[in-house]
mmCIF file of C-alpha atoms in Angstrom:
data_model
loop_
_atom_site.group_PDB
_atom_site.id
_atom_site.type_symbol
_atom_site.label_atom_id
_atom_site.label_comp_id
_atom_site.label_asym_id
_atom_site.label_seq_id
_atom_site.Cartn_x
_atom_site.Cartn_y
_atom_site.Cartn_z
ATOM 1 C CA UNK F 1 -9.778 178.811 48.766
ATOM 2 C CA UNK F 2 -8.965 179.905 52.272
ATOM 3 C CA UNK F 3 -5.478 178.347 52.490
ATOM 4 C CA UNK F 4 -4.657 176.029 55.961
ATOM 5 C CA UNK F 5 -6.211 176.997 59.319
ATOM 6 C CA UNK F 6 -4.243 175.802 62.419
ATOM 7 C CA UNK F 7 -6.042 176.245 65.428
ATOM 8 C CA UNK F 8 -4.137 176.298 68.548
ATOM 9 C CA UNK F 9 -6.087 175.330 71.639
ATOM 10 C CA UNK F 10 -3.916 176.370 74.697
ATOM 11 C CA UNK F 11 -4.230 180.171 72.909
ATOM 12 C CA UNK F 12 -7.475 179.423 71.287
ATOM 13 C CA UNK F 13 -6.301 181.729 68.033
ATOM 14 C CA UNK F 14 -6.038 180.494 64.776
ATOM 15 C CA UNK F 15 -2.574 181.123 62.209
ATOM 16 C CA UNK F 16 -3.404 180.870 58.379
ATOM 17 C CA UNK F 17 -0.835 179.674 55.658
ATOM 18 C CA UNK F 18 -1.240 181.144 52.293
ATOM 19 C CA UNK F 19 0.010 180.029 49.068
ATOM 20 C CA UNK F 20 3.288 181.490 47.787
ATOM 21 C CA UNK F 21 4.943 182.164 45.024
ATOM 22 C CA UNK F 22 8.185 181.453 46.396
ATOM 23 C CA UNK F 23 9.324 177.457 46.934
ATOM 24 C CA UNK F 24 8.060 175.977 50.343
ATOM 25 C CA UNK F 25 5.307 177.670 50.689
ATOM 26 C CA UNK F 26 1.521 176.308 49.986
ATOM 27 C CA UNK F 27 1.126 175.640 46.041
ATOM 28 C CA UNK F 28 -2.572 176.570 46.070
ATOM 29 C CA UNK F 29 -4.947 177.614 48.780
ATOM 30 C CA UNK F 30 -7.388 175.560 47.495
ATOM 31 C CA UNK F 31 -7.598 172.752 49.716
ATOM 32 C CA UNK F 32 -9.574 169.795 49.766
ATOM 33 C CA UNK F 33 -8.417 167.198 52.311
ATOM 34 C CA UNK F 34 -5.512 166.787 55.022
ATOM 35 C CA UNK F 35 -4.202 163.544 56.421
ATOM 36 C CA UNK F 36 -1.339 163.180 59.084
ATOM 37 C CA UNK F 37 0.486 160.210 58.621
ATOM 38 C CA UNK F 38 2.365 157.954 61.581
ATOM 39 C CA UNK F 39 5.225 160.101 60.920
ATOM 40 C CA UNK F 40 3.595 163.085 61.671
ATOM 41 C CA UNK F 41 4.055 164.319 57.832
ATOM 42 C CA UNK F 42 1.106 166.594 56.839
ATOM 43 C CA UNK F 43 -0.074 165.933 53.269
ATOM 44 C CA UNK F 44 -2.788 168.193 51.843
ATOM 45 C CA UNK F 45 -4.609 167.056 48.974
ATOM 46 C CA UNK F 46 -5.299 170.199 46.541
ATOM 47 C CA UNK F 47 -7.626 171.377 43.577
ATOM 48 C CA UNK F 48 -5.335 171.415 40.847
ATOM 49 C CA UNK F 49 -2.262 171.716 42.549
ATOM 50 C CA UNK F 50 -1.644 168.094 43.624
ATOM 51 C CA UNK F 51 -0.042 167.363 47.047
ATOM 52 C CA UNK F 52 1.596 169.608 49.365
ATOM 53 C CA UNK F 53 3.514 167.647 52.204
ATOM 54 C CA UNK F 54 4.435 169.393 55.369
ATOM 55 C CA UNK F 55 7.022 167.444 57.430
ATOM 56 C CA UNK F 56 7.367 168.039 61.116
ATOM 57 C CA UNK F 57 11.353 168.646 61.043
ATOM 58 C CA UNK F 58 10.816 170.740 57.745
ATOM 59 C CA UNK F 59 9.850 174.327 57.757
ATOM 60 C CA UNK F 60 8.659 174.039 54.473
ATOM 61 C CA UNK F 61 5.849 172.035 51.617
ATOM 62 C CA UNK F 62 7.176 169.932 49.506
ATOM 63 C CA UNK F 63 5.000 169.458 46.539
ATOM 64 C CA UNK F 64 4.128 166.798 44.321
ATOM 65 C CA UNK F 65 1.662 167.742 41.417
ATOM 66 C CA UNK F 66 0.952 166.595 37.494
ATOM 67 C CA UNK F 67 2.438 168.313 34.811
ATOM 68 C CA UNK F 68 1.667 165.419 32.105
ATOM 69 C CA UNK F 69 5.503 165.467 31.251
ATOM 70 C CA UNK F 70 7.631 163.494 33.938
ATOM 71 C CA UNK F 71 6.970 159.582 34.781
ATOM 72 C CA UNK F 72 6.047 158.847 38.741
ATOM 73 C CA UNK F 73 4.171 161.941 39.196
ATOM 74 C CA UNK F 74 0.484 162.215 39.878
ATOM 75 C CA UNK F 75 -2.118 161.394 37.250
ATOM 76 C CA UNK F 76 -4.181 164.262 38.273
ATOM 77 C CA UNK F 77 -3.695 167.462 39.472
ATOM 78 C CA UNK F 78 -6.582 167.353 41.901
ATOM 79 C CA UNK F 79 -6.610 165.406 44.865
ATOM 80 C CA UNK F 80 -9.868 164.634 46.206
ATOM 81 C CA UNK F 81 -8.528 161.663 49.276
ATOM 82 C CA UNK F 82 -5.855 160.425 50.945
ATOM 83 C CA UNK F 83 -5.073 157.443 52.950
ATOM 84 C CA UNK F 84 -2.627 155.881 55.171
ATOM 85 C CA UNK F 85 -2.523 151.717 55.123
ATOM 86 C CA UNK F 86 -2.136 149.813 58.396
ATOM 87 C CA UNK F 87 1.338 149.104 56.549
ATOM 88 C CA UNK F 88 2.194 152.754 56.241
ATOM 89 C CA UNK F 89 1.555 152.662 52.626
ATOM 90 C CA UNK F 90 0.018 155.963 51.185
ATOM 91 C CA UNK F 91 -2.743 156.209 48.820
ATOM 92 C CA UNK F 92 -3.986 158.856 46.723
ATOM 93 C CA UNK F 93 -7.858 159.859 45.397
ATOM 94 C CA UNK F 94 -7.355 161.815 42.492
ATOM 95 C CA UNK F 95 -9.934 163.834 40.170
ATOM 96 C CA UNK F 96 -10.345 162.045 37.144
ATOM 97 C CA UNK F 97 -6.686 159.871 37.565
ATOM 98 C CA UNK F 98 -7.957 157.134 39.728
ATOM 99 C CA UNK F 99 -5.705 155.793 42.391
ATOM 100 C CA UNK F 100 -2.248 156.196 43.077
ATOM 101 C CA UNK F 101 0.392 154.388 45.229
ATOM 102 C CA UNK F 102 3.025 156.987 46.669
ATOM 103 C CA UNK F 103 6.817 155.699 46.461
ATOM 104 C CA UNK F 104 8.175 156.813 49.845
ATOM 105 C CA UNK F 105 11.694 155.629 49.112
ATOM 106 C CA UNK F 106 11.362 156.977 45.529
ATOM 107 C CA UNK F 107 9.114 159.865 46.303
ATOM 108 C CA UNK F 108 7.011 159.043 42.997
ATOM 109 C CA UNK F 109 3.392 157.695 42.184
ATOM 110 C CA UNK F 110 2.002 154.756 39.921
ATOM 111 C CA UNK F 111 -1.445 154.407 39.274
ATOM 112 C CA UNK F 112 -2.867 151.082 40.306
ATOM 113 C CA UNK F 113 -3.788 148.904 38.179
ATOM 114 C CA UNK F 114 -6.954 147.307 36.488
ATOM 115 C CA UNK F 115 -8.934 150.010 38.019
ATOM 116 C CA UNK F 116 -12.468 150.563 36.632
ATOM 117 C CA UNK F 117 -12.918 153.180 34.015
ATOM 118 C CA UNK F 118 -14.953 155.789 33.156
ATOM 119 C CA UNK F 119 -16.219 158.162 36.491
ATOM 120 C CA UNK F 120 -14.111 155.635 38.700
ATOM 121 C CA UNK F 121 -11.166 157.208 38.010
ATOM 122 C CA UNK F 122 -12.767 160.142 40.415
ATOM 123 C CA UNK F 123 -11.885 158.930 44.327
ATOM 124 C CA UNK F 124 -14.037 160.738 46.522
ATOM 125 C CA UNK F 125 -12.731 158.824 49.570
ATOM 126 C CA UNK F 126 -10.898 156.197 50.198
ATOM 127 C CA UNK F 127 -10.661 153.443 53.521
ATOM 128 C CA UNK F 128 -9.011 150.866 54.784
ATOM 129 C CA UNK F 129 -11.444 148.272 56.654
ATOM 130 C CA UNK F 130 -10.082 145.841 59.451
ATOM 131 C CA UNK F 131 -9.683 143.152 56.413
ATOM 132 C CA UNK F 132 -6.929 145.445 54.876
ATOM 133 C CA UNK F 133 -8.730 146.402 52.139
ATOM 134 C CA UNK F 134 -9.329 149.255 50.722
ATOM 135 C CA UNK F 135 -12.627 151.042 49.547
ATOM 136 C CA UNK F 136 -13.232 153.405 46.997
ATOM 137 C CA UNK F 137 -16.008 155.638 46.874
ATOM 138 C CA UNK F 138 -16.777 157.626 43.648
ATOM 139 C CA UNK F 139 -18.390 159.722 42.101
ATOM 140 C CA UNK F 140 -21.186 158.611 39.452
ATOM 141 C CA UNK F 141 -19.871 155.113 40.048
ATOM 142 C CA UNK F 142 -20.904 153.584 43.284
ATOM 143 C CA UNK F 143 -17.843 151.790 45.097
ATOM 144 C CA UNK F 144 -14.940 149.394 44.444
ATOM 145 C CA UNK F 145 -12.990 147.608 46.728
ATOM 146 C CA UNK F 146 -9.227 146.817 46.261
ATOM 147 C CA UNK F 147 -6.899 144.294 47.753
ATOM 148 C CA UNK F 148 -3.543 145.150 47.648
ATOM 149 C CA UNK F 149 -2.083 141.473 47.965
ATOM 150 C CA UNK F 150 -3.640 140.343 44.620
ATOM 151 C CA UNK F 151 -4.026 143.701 42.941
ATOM 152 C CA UNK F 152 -7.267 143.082 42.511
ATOM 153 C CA UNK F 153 -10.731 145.401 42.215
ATOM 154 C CA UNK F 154 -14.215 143.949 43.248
ATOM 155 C CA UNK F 155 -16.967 147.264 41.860
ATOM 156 C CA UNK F 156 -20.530 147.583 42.943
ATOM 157 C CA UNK F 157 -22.904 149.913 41.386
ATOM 158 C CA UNK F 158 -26.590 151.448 42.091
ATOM 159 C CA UNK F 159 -29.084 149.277 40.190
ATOM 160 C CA UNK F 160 -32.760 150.197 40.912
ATOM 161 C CA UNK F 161 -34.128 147.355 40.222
ATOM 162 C CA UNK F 162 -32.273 145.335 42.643
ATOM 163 C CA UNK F 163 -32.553 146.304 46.354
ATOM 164 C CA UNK F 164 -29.740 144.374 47.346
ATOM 165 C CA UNK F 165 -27.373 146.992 45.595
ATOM 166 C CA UNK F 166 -25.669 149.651 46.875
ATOM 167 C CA UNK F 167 -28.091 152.845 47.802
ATOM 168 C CA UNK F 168 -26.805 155.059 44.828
ATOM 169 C CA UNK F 169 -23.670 155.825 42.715
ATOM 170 C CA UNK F 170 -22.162 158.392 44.659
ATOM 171 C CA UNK F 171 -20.200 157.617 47.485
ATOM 172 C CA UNK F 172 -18.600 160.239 49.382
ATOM 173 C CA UNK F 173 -17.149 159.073 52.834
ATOM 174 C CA UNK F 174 -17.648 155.582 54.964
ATOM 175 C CA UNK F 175 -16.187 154.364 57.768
ATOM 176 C CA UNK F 176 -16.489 150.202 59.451
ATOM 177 C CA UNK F 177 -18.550 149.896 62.741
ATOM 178 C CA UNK F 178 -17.201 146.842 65.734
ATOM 179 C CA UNK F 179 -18.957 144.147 63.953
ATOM 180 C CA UNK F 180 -17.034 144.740 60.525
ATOM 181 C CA UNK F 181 -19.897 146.617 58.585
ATOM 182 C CA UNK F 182 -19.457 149.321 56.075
#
């Protein structure tokens, strides 16, 4: 609820940006995860107030957020990840709207799809491994991983009697070590 911290290390102060009323500025200060892309565009992920998207040659946010009434927005208005494909595609972790594909040239969103249902349409994180995949980590619902050439989902869930399964249902970051683990 603090707003964006931006820590400058040849000063060693910090500046704060606050959510505004007025257009440009922050749409919430509730702020749950940042990303900077290739381009060097900021994009905040938000508790109910989507995405706010700071570009370096802007001097304002542009947001994107749900309202329930336009098509190629958001299917959720919190964003819980964000991630940037090897391909420069953009992907978005949303709070109860599964995952979305952002339309740079169209500036809209589609939700993937064939997703699984139920808690997996809450993304708690999201990577890409060295295969070009990408893995979903939920919450309540163990892990998925999708391949955007087929479209397709492979899901794995927590089952105790099997201790060959994932460790547990709730999946909040992971990252791939040399050798190609998870």
């Amino acid at each position: 609820g603090g707003g964006l911290n931006i820590f400058d290390p040849k000063t060693e102060t910090f500046s704060s940006v606050q959510y505004g009323k007025t257009q440009g500025k922050l749409n919430t200060n509730a702020l749950l995860n940042i990303l900077v892309d290739r381009d060097a565009n900021v994009w905040i992920g938000t508790f109910n107030g989507g995405i706010n998207v700071y570009k370096a040659h802007k001097t304002r946010f542009e947001t994107f957020t749900q309202t329930g009434s336009k098509k190629g927005e958001l299917s959720h208005r919190s964003v819980l990840s964000i991630c940037e494909a090897k391909n420069g595609q953009i992907y978005i972790g949303t709070d109860g709207g599964g995952l979305n594909r952002f339309d740079n040239r169209l500036k809209t969103f589609s939700p993937i799809p064939n997703q699984p249902v139920g808690y997996g349409s809450v993304v708690k994180t999201i990577f890409e491994d060295s295969r070009q995949r990408l893995w979903l980590g939920y919450f309540e619902n163990g892990l998925s991983y999708f391949e955007p050439k087929t479209q397709r989902f492979k899901h794995f869930r927590f089952n105790p009697a099997d201790r060959t399964t994932i460790g547990g249902n709730n999946v909040w970051t992971m990252t791939e070590d040399r050798s190609g683990q998870l």
